[in-house]
Each structure stands twice: as C-alpha cells, then as structure tokens.
mmCIF file of C-alpha atoms in Angstrom:
data_model
loop_
_atom_site.group_PDB
_atom_site.id
_atom_site.type_symbol
_atom_site.label_atom_id
_atom_site.label_comp_id
_atom_site.label_asym_id
_atom_site.label_seq_id
_atom_site.Cartn_x
_atom_site.Cartn_y
_atom_site.Cartn_z
ATOM 1 C CA SER A 1086 34.231 -0.013 -20.889
ATOM 2 C CA TYR A 1087 35.011 -3.112 -18.256
ATOM 3 C CA THR A 1088 37.307 -4.617 -15.409
ATOM 4 C CA TYR A 1089 38.869 -7.689 -16.476
ATOM 5 C CA THR A 1090 40.490 -10.676 -14.425
ATOM 6 C CA VAL A 1091 41.319 -14.142 -15.184
ATOM 7 C CA VAL A 1092 40.823 -16.478 -12.596
ATOM 8 C CA ASP A 1093 42.090 -20.129 -12.017
ATOM 9 C CA ILE A 1094 38.544 -23.285 -11.937
ATOM 10 C CA TRP A 1095 40.646 -25.055 -9.641
ATOM 11 C CA PRO A 1096 43.265 -23.334 -7.575
ATOM 12 C CA ASP A 1097 44.613 -26.426 -6.207
ATOM 13 C CA GLY A 1098 44.363 -28.437 -10.162
ATOM 14 C CA PRO A 1099 42.189 -30.494 -11.293
ATOM 15 C CA GLN A 1100 41.622 -34.367 -9.393
ATOM 16 C CA GLU A 1101 41.812 -35.267 -13.122
ATOM 17 C CA SER A 1102 44.300 -35.349 -15.492
ATOM 18 C CA ASN A 1103 43.893 -34.875 -19.280
ATOM 19 C CA GLU A 1104 47.187 -36.528 -19.833
ATOM 20 C CA LEU A 1105 48.240 -33.509 -22.828
ATOM 21 C CA LYS A 1106 51.875 -33.389 -21.953
ATOM 22 C CA HIS A 1107 52.522 -30.865 -24.383
ATOM 23 C CA GLU A 1108 52.746 -27.418 -24.061
ATOM 24 C CA GLU A 1109 49.877 -24.996 -24.661
ATOM 25 C CA VAL A 1110 50.250 -24.014 -28.020
ATOM 26 C CA ARG A 1111 48.015 -20.251 -28.985
ATOM 27 C CA SER A 1112 48.412 -19.724 -33.229
ATOM 28 C CA GLU A 1113 47.905 -15.582 -34.521
ATOM 29 C CA SER A 1114 44.126 -16.750 -34.445
ATOM 30 C CA GLY A 1115 43.284 -16.630 -31.277
ATOM 31 C CA ARG A 1116 42.592 -20.853 -31.666
ATOM 32 C CA ILE A 1117 44.566 -22.268 -28.506
ATOM 33 C CA SER A 1118 45.851 -26.003 -28.099
ATOM 34 C CA TYR A 1119 46.811 -28.336 -25.601
ATOM 35 C CA VAL A 1120 45.114 -27.107 -23.072
ATOM 36 C CA SER A 1121 45.343 -28.438 -19.899
ATOM 37 C CA ASN A 1122 44.878 -25.851 -17.403
ATOM 38 C CA THR A 1123 41.803 -24.524 -16.548
ATOM 39 C CA GLN A 1124 40.878 -20.932 -16.501
ATOM 40 C CA MET A 1125 38.386 -18.267 -17.300
ATOM 41 C CA SER A 1126 38.631 -14.689 -18.021
ATOM 42 C CA VAL A 1127 35.769 -12.352 -16.596
ATOM 43 C CA LEU A 1128 34.760 -8.912 -18.540
ATOM 44 C CA LEU A 1129 33.021 -7.543 -16.414
ATOM 45 C CA PRO A 1130 30.491 -4.203 -17.307
ATOM 46 C CA SER A 1131 30.635 -0.919 -16.233
ATOM 47 C CA ALA A 1132 27.961 0.325 -13.555
ATOM 48 C CA GLU A 1133 25.939 2.101 -15.151
ATOM 49 C CA LYS A 1134 25.426 -0.471 -17.885
ATOM 50 C CA ASN A 1135 25.536 -3.581 -15.636
ATOM 51 C CA THR A 1136 21.819 -5.591 -16.163
ATOM 52 C CA GLY A 1137 23.189 -8.318 -13.493
ATOM 53 C CA ALA A 1138 23.165 -10.869 -16.045
ATOM 54 C CA ALA A 1139 25.904 -13.285 -17.498
ATOM 55 C CA ILE A 1140 27.702 -15.144 -20.372
ATOM 56 C CA ILE A 1141 30.163 -18.077 -19.768
ATOM 57 C CA LEU A 1142 31.357 -18.125 -23.038
ATOM 58 C CA CYS A 1143 32.441 -21.397 -24.630
ATOM 59 C CA PRO A 1144 34.641 -21.158 -27.925
ATOM 60 C CA GLY A 1145 34.330 -23.946 -30.368
ATOM 61 C CA GLY A 1146 37.446 -25.881 -31.571
ATOM 62 C CA GLY A 1147 36.000 -30.209 -32.289
ATOM 63 C CA TYR A 1148 37.449 -30.477 -28.514
ATOM 64 C CA PHE A 1149 40.782 -30.074 -30.375
ATOM 65 C CA HIS A 1150 41.120 -26.495 -29.734
ATOM 66 C CA GLN A 1151 39.534 -23.135 -28.675
ATOM 67 C CA ALA A 1152 38.462 -20.804 -31.126
ATOM 68 C CA THR A 1153 39.521 -18.256 -28.368
ATOM 69 C CA GLN A 1154 38.725 -14.685 -30.521
ATOM 70 C CA HIS A 1155 35.460 -15.194 -32.963
ATOM 71 C CA GLU A 1156 34.163 -17.296 -30.154
ATOM 72 C CA GLY A 1157 35.233 -15.928 -26.883
ATOM 73 C CA PHE A 1158 36.283 -12.326 -26.376
ATOM 74 C CA GLN A 1159 34.683 -10.358 -29.710
ATOM 75 C CA PHE A 1160 31.930 -11.917 -28.224
ATOM 76 C CA ALA A 1161 32.548 -10.483 -25.026
ATOM 77 C CA GLU A 1162 33.521 -7.675 -24.991
ATOM 78 C CA TRP A 1163 29.891 -6.654 -26.669
ATOM 79 C CA LEU A 1164 28.222 -8.611 -24.403
ATOM 80 C CA CYS A 1165 29.430 -5.802 -22.257
ATOM 81 C CA ASP A 1166 29.404 -3.092 -24.029
ATOM 82 C CA ASN A 1167 25.349 -4.254 -23.471
ATOM 83 C CA GLY A 1168 25.150 -4.479 -19.778
ATOM 84 C CA ILE A 1169 25.868 -8.492 -19.701
ATOM 85 C CA ALA A 1170 28.997 -9.960 -17.203
ATOM 86 C CA ALA A 1171 31.369 -12.612 -19.892
ATOM 87 C CA ILE A 1172 33.370 -15.139 -19.213
ATOM 88 C CA VAL A 1173 34.548 -16.767 -21.481
ATOM 89 C CA LEU A 1174 36.118 -19.929 -20.460
ATOM 90 C CA LYS A 1175 39.434 -21.714 -21.513
ATOM 91 C CA TYR A 1176 37.856 -25.540 -20.866
ATOM 92 C CA ARG A 1177 40.565 -28.041 -20.678
ATOM 93 C CA LEU A 1178 41.113 -29.882 -23.615
ATOM 94 C CA PRO A 1179 39.792 -34.532 -23.813
ATOM 95 C CA ASN A 1180 41.814 -36.147 -24.573
ATOM 96 C CA GLY A 1181 39.462 -38.888 -24.970
ATOM 97 C CA HIS A 1182 38.526 -38.356 -20.683
ATOM 98 C CA HIS A 1183 34.756 -37.413 -21.436
ATOM 99 C CA GLN A 1184 33.959 -36.107 -17.927
ATOM 100 C CA ILE A 1185 36.870 -33.265 -18.213
ATOM 101 C CA PRO A 1186 35.288 -30.676 -19.814
ATOM 102 C CA GLY A 1187 32.016 -31.227 -18.591
ATOM 103 C CA LYS A 1188 33.364 -30.956 -14.796
ATOM 104 C CA ASP A 1189 35.087 -27.278 -15.981
ATOM 105 C CA ALA A 1190 31.793 -25.547 -17.500
ATOM 106 C CA LEU A 1191 30.210 -26.969 -14.268
ATOM 107 C CA GLN A 1192 32.702 -25.830 -11.031
ATOM 108 C CA SER A 1193 33.125 -22.251 -14.338
ATOM 109 C CA ILE A 1194 29.246 -21.706 -12.932
ATOM 110 C CA LYS A 1195 29.448 -22.751 -9.349
ATOM 111 C CA LEU A 1196 32.236 -19.847 -8.882
ATOM 112 C CA VAL A 1197 30.788 -17.084 -10.937
ATOM 113 C CA ARG A 1198 27.679 -17.777 -8.691
ATOM 114 C CA GLU A 1199 29.871 -18.053 -5.610
ATOM 115 C CA ASN A 1200 31.781 -14.304 -6.915
ATOM 116 C CA ALA A 1201 27.848 -12.871 -8.330
ATOM 117 C CA GLU A 1202 27.919 -10.651 -4.951
ATOM 118 C CA LYS A 1203 31.364 -9.083 -5.419
ATOM 119 C CA TRP A 1204 31.137 -9.079 -9.536
ATOM 120 C CA HIS A 1205 27.884 -7.820 -9.346
ATOM 121 C CA ILE A 1206 25.658 -10.738 -10.570
ATOM 122 C CA ASN A 1207 22.242 -11.093 -10.077
ATOM 123 C CA PRO A 1208 23.003 -15.725 -8.825
ATOM 124 C CA SER A 1209 19.547 -16.665 -11.353
ATOM 125 C CA LYS A 1210 21.135 -14.873 -14.183
ATOM 126 C CA ILE A 1211 23.546 -17.301 -14.619
ATOM 127 C CA GLY A 1212 23.396 -19.067 -18.563
ATOM 128 C CA ILE A 1213 26.817 -20.406 -20.562
ATOM 129 C CA ALA A 1214 26.785 -19.989 -23.973
ATOM 130 C CA GLY A 1215 28.897 -22.165 -26.802
ATOM 131 C CA PHE A 1216 29.792 -23.166 -30.315
ATOM 132 C CA SER A 1217 30.220 -25.893 -32.211
ATOM 133 C CA ALA A 1218 32.002 -28.200 -30.189
ATOM 134 C CA GLY A 1219 31.341 -25.861 -27.198
ATOM 135 C CA GLY A 1220 27.991 -25.513 -27.830
ATOM 136 C CA HIS A 1221 28.440 -29.525 -27.111
ATOM 137 C CA LEU A 1222 29.870 -28.780 -23.718
ATOM 138 C CA ALA A 1223 27.255 -26.293 -23.427
ATOM 139 C CA SER A 1224 24.373 -28.296 -23.687
ATOM 140 C CA THR A 1225 26.429 -31.352 -21.627
ATOM 141 C CA ALA A 1226 26.092 -28.407 -18.255
ATOM 142 C CA GLY A 1227 22.417 -28.322 -19.063
ATOM 143 C CA THR A 1228 21.956 -32.218 -19.410
ATOM 144 C CA HIS A 1229 24.539 -32.897 -17.467
ATOM 145 C CA PHE A 1230 25.189 -30.750 -14.168
ATOM 146 C CA GLN A 1231 23.193 -33.509 -11.418
ATOM 147 C CA TYR A 1232 25.161 -36.368 -13.272
ATOM 148 C CA LEU A 1233 28.538 -34.801 -13.409
ATOM 149 C CA ASP A 1234 28.399 -32.651 -9.874
ATOM 150 C CA SER A 1235 25.098 -34.150 -7.950
ATOM 151 C CA ILE A 1236 26.776 -32.780 -4.896
ATOM 152 C CA ASN A 1237 26.466 -29.374 -6.257
ATOM 153 C CA ALA A 1238 23.963 -30.014 -8.917
ATOM 154 C CA LYS A 1239 21.848 -26.261 -7.704
ATOM 155 C CA ALA A 1240 25.159 -24.264 -7.495
ATOM 156 C CA SER A 1241 26.498 -25.432 -11.071
ATOM 157 C CA ARG A 1242 22.970 -25.697 -13.209
ATOM 158 C CA PRO A 1243 23.095 -22.591 -15.563
ATOM 159 C CA ASP A 1244 19.402 -20.600 -15.932
ATOM 160 C CA PHE A 1245 19.632 -20.625 -19.902
ATOM 161 C CA MET A 1246 21.677 -22.028 -22.693
ATOM 162 C CA ILE A 1247 22.513 -19.877 -26.144
ATOM 163 C CA LEU A 1248 24.083 -22.706 -29.146
ATOM 164 C CA PHE A 1249 25.729 -21.677 -31.506
ATOM 165 C CA TYR A 1250 25.559 -24.644 -33.825
ATOM 166 C CA PRO A 1251 25.470 -26.179 -32.218
ATOM 167 C CA VAL A 1252 27.225 -30.333 -31.726
ATOM 168 C CA ILE A 1253 24.746 -31.816 -30.419
ATOM 169 C CA THR A 1254 24.279 -36.220 -30.881
ATOM 170 C CA MET A 1255 27.162 -38.222 -30.614
ATOM 171 C CA LYS A 1256 25.484 -41.223 -32.875
ATOM 172 C CA GLU A 1257 24.847 -40.872 -36.679
ATOM 173 C CA LEU A 1258 24.649 -36.885 -37.144
ATOM 174 C CA THR A 1259 27.363 -36.047 -34.909
ATOM 175 C CA HIS A 1260 30.586 -34.075 -35.784
ATOM 176 C CA GLY A 1261 33.328 -36.940 -36.499
ATOM 177 C CA GLY A 1262 35.924 -35.505 -34.931
ATOM 178 C CA SER A 1263 34.747 -33.430 -31.514
ATOM 179 C CA ARG A 1264 33.539 -36.881 -31.234
ATOM 180 C CA LYS A 1265 36.779 -39.176 -31.660
ATOM 181 C CA ASN A 1266 38.352 -35.978 -29.260
ATOM 182 C CA LEU A 1267 36.031 -36.472 -26.575
ATOM 183 C CA LEU A 1268 35.093 -40.396 -26.287
ATOM 184 C CA GLY A 1269 38.349 -41.473 -28.030
ATOM 185 C CA ASP A 1270 38.373 -44.418 -30.568
ATOM 186 C CA ASN A 1271 35.722 -47.554 -30.568
ATOM 187 C CA PRO A 1272 33.047 -45.247 -27.309
ATOM 188 C CA SER A 1273 30.723 -47.923 -26.063
ATOM 189 C CA GLN A 1274 27.522 -47.982 -27.118
ATOM 190 C CA GLU A 1275 26.629 -46.291 -23.417
ATOM 191 C CA LEU A 1276 28.474 -43.943 -23.345
ATOM 192 C CA ILE A 1277 27.332 -42.999 -27.115
ATOM 193 C CA ASP A 1278 23.981 -42.321 -25.376
ATOM 194 C CA LEU A 1279 24.998 -40.706 -22.354
ATOM 195 C CA TYR A 1280 26.911 -37.673 -25.133
ATOM 196 C CA SER A 1281 24.587 -37.563 -27.364
ATOM 197 C CA ASN A 1282 22.454 -34.623 -24.627
ATOM 198 C CA GLU A 1283 19.159 -34.874 -27.094
ATOM 199 C CA LEU A 1284 18.838 -37.806 -24.892
ATOM 200 C CA GLN A 1285 19.727 -36.656 -21.849
ATOM 201 C CA VAL A 1286 17.387 -33.662 -21.919
ATOM 202 C CA SER A 1287 15.074 -33.799 -18.655
ATOM 203 C CA GLU A 1288 12.296 -31.426 -17.528
ATOM 204 C CA ALA A 1289 14.810 -29.606 -15.285
ATOM 205 C CA CYS A 1290 16.810 -28.583 -18.470
ATOM 206 C CA PRO A 1291 17.486 -24.493 -18.334
ATOM 207 C CA PRO A 1292 15.469 -22.453 -21.176
ATOM 208 C CA THR A 1293 17.444 -22.620 -24.647
ATOM 209 C CA LEU A 1294 18.166 -20.546 -27.549
ATOM 210 C CA LEU A 1295 19.480 -22.533 -30.567
ATOM 211 C CA LEU A 1296 21.102 -20.472 -33.555
ATOM 212 C CA LEU A 1297 22.584 -21.700 -36.818
ATOM 213 C CA SER A 1298 22.767 -21.716 -40.715
ATOM 214 C CA ASP A 1299 20.342 -23.906 -43.242
ATOM 215 C CA ASP A 1300 23.696 -24.669 -45.183
ATOM 216 C CA ASP A 1301 26.206 -25.595 -42.168
ATOM 217 C CA LYS A 1302 27.857 -28.618 -43.923
ATOM 218 C CA THR A 1303 30.536 -29.171 -40.495
ATOM 219 C CA VAL A 1304 28.115 -29.896 -38.379
ATOM 220 C CA PRO A 1305 24.807 -31.195 -39.564
ATOM 221 C CA ALA A 1306 21.027 -28.646 -38.597
ATOM 222 C CA MET A 1307 19.899 -31.690 -37.174
ATOM 223 C CA ASN A 1308 21.878 -31.417 -34.264
ATOM 224 C CA SER A 1309 19.889 -28.322 -33.071
ATOM 225 C CA VAL A 1310 16.721 -30.003 -34.536
ATOM 226 C CA LEU A 1311 17.016 -32.516 -32.139
ATOM 227 C CA PHE A 1312 17.770 -30.828 -29.653
ATOM 228 C CA TYR A 1313 14.554 -28.758 -29.703
ATOM 229 C CA GLN A 1314 11.978 -31.860 -30.316
ATOM 230 C CA ALA A 1315 13.785 -32.596 -27.513
ATOM 231 C CA LEU A 1316 13.802 -29.963 -24.980
ATOM 232 C CA LYS A 1317 9.325 -29.661 -26.690
ATOM 233 C CA GLN A 1318 8.817 -32.869 -25.462
ATOM 234 C CA HIS A 1319 10.001 -31.867 -22.320
ATOM 235 C CA LYS A 1320 7.924 -28.572 -22.545
ATOM 236 C CA VAL A 1321 11.221 -26.614 -21.457
ATOM 237 C CA PRO A 1322 11.096 -22.881 -22.607
ATOM 238 C CA ALA A 1323 13.313 -23.040 -26.671
ATOM 239 C CA SER A 1324 14.130 -20.672 -29.104
ATOM 240 C CA MET A 1325 15.223 -21.712 -32.765
ATOM 241 C CA HIS A 1326 16.788 -19.152 -34.959
ATOM 242 C CA ILE A 1327 17.551 -21.206 -38.479
ATOM 243 C CA TYR A 1328 18.977 -19.013 -40.910
ATOM 244 C CA PRO A 1329 19.159 -19.556 -44.789
ATOM 245 C CA GLU A 1330 22.590 -19.327 -45.653
ATOM 246 C CA GLY A 1331 26.155 -18.941 -43.499
ATOM 247 C CA GLY A 1332 27.521 -22.686 -42.960
ATOM 248 C CA HIS A 1333 29.896 -22.968 -39.825
ATOM 249 C CA GLY A 1334 31.343 -21.315 -37.312
ATOM 250 C CA TRP A 1335 30.998 -17.904 -37.806
ATOM 251 C CA GLY A 1336 30.646 -16.150 -34.497
ATOM 252 C CA PHE A 1337 31.246 -12.455 -34.061
ATOM 253 C CA ARG A 1338 32.417 -12.262 -37.710
ATOM 254 C CA GLU A 1339 30.977 -9.517 -39.015
ATOM 255 C CA SER A 1340 31.920 -11.136 -42.668
ATOM 256 C CA PHE A 1341 32.818 -14.402 -44.709
#
C-alpha cells in the first residue's frame, strides 16, 4: 500500500519553453508524447515499510516520448512495496532545447529534498534512476548539477544514480534519435562534448549502479562501459552488471 500525489515541478510555469505546440498524447501502452508540462507522481510507502530512501524515475523513449509504465509506474509500485519512496518524473521533452530535461530533473530532486520531512524521506538518501534516454537524463543530473543549477547545486545533486541500459555519449556510439531530439540536427562539437556524460564525470558525482544487456542492439553496451571507466578514473564508487541476454528496454517486464 502507498499514498499517491501529483506535484507540478514549475507551478508558475518554467522559465523557458520547449516550443512543442502539439497537445500531450498518451498511448494505450502508457507512452506519453509532446510533453511540455513537468510533473512528478509521488508514491510513498506505508509507514511500517518505509526505509527513508527515495528514487526519482526517468522513463526512456529517445527524448521523443516517455515509457511511463514499464519504466515508470510499474517500477514505482515495486519500490514502494519494498519501502522506497518512488517519484515518476514526467519531464519536458527537449525538442532540441538541450538544457530543459536536465533542469526538470534537478528541480525534481530539489523539490523532493524540500519535502523530505513531510514525506518521511531521508534528505541524504535521494537518488535518481533512468532508462535508456532517461538514463542519459539521470546521468546528466549526476554530472551537470553544478552547471545547470549552480545556485542550488547542493540541493539538486542526487545522492546516487541507477542507470538502466543508458544512453551516455553523444559521440559515435550514441543513440541517434536521442541525440537529434536533445541537441538538434547539427550540434556543435562543444555541445556534443558537453552532453557526452562520460566526459563530464568528476569526483563530485554520486555512486552509480549500471544495469544493461550485452546484446543490446539499440544502445551499445559500451555507453555504460565508458561511464563506468570515467567514474573509476575519478574514484567514484560504481558497480556494473551486464546480463548476457535481454536486449534493450526491458524495464519492469517479466518477459520479452
């Protein structure tokens, strides 16, 4: 059992628009497209199960849509059953406005920390998890918090990251659709490097768990390897689990 509430990330509206004019579309499978309004769905575990930990979930979808069920609410319910507060983030899709998803993710962390006492969350146990392109977003929160939110960097830094088959680099091994939707058709080399998150790791990054499949044909496994190597070079605690089979996008599905 859990309590459920929806919170607007920017109640007065965000500072910048992603310029998506189409109304939000939700498919039967729970995929959401044309997201211009950021919300977080907060699921809180029962008092007797509560561990004090919280995880913000960033569903994947190539920065084009968001797979809110098997990479969102199904995971959130399982986390709650295990005493972990779960926050499903509906982030604005970038539409080439590269800073927008990262700002949404950092604001969500900041808001969870601000509400930690009310929600019975330990403010030093607030992590972020992401799947595929959502993994790129989660890793952006862990690598860019000082750049995207310099004023509130301490409040918006995640305490840990869990990255499922993540897009990490914007270089040769990237997922083409994610890169195009985040950075536009012809990004500068400076922008490519800025969002190649293996290049943005520092000692300030939080401990990280990476989970992926060796036979992933959509996002090459080397994305995670590059990130793991960078974390180790900067002496950040990290663990990586590569399953021999599973492909891409498994999320919380029991089978394929």
